[in-house]
Tab-separated table of C-alpha atoms and ligand atoms in Angstrom:
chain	number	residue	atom	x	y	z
A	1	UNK	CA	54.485	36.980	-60.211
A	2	UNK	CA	53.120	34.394	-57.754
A	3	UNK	CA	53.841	31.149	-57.842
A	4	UNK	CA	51.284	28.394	-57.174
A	5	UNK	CA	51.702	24.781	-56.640
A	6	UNK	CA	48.395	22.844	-58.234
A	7	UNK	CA	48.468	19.116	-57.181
A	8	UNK	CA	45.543	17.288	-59.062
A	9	UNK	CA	45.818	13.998	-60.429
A	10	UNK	CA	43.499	14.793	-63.335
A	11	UNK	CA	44.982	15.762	-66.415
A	12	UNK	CA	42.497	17.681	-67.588
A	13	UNK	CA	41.668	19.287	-64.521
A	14	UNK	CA	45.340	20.163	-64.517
A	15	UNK	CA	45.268	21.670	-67.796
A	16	UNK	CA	42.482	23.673	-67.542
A	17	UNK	CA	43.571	25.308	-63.939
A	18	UNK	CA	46.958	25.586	-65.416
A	19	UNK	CA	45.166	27.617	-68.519
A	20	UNK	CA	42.635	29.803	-65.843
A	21	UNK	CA	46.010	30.939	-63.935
A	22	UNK	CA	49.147	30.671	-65.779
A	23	UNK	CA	47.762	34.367	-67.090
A	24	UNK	CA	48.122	35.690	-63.510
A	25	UNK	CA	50.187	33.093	-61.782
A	26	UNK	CA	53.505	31.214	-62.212
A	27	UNK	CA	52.293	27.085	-62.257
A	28	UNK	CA	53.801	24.115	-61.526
A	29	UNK	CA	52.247	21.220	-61.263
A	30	UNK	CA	52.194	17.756	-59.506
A	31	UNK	CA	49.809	14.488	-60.502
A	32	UNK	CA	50.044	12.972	-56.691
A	33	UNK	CA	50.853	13.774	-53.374
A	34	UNK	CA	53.950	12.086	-52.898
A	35	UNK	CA	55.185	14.105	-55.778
A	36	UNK	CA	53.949	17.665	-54.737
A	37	UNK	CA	55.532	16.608	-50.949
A	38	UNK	CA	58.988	15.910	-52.311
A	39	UNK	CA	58.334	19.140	-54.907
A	40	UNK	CA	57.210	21.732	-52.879
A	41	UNK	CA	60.104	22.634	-50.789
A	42	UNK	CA	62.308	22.961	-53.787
A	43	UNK	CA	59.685	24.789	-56.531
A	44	UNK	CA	58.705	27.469	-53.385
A	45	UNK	CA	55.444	28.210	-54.451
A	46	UNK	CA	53.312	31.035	-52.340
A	47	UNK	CA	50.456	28.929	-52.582
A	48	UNK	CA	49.368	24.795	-53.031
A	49	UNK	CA	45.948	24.386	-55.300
A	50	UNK	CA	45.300	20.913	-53.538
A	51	UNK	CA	42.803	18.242	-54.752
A	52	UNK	CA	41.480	16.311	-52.381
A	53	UNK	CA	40.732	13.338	-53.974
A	54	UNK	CA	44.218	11.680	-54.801
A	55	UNK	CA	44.766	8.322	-55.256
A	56	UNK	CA	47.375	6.880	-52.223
A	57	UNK	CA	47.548	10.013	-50.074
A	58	UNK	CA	44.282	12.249	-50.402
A	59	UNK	CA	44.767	16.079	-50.528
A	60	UNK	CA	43.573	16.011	-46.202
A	61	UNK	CA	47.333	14.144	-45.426
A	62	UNK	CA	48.917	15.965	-47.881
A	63	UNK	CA	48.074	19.258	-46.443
A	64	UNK	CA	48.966	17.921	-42.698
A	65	UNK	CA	52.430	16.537	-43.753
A	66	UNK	CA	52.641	20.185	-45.588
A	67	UNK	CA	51.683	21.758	-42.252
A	68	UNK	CA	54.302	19.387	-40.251
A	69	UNK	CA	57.436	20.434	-42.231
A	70	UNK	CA	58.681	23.851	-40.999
A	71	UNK	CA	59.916	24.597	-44.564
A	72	UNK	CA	56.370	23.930	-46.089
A	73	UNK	CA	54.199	25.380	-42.575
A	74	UNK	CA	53.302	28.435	-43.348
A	75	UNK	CA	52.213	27.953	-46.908
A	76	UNK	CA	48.411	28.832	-47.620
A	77	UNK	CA	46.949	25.762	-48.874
A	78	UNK	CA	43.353	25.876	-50.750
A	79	UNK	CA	41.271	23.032	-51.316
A	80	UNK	CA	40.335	21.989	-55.025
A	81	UNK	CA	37.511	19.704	-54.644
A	82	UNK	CA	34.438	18.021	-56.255
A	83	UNK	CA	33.778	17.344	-52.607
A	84	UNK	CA	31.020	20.387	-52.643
A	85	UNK	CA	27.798	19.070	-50.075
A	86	UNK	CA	26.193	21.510	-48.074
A	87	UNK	CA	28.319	22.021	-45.504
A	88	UNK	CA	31.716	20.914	-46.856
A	89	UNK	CA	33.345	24.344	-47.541
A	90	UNK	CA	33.209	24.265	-43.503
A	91	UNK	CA	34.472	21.226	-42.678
A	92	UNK	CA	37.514	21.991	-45.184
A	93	UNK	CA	38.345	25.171	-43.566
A	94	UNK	CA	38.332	23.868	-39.933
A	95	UNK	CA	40.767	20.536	-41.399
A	96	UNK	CA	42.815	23.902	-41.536
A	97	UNK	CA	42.751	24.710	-45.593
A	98	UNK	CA	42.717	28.660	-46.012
A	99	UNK	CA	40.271	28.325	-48.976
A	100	UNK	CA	38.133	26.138	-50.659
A	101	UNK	CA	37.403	25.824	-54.403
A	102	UNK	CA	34.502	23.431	-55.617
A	103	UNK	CA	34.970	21.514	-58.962
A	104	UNK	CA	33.842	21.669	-61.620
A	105	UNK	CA	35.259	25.347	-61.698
A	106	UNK	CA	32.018	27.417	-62.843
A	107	UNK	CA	33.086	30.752	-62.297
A	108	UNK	CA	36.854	31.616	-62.901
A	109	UNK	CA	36.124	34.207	-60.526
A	110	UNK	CA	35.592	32.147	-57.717
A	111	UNK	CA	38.891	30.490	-58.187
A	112	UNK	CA	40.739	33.792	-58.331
A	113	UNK	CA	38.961	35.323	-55.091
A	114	UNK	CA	39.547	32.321	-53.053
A	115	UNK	CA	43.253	32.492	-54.099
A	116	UNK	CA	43.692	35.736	-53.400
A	117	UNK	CA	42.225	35.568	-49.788
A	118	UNK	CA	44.504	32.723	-48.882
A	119	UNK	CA	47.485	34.656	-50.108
A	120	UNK	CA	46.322	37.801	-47.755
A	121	UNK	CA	45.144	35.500	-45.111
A	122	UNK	CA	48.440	32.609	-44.315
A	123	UNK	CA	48.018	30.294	-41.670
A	124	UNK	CA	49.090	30.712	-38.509
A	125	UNK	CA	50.821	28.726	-36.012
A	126	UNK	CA	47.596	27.631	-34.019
A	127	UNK	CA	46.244	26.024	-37.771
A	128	UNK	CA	47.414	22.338	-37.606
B	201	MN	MN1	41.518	13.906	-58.051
């Protein structure tokens, strides 16, 4: 079973992602960023759920200091956000996320396919 790292400083958010995957997906969770950045290495996940809106370090640093740490690089990394204008699915992908999931989480099916195409679709060394 995969394992996927959700960091979301919601608790209700958290439960209810946790509750959409934990039927397909291993879960662990974090509440900030500093906590999913000293986590991450050690738990090994094969994929980070990342909010974006976190209080201290927002999900945009965590997912650079992710990409900075060889241990952590090559780990897809899809954005959980409530950030969802016309035109911000794009300007998360080119930050360098490999997905993009708008909150609130309408369709379960959404979530799934956008985890699924990170997991078949890693980043690369040229994705800072
Ligand atoms: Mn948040």
């Amino acid at each position: 079973m995969k394992r996927i790292a959700v960091v979301e400083d919601n608790p209700d958010n958290r439960l209810l992602v946790q509750l959409l995957l934990e039927p397909a997906y291993e879960v662990v969770e974090f509440e900030s960023g500093s906590a999913a950045l000293d986590g991450i290495p050690g738990a090994n996940p094969d994929l980070v759920l990342l909010d974006i809106s976190l209080p201290e370090m927002d999900g945009t640093e965590v997912l650079h200091r992710l990409r900075d740490d060889p241990a952590t690089a090559r780990l897809p990394v899809v954005a959980l956000t409530a950030h969802a204008m016309a035109g911000d699915r794009e300007k998360y992908l080119a930050l360098g996320f490999n997905g993009y999931v708008a909150k609130p989480i309408v369709e379960e099916a959404d979530l799934f396919a956008a985890i699924e195409q990170a997991l078949a679709n890693p980043p690369t060394p040229q994705d800072k």
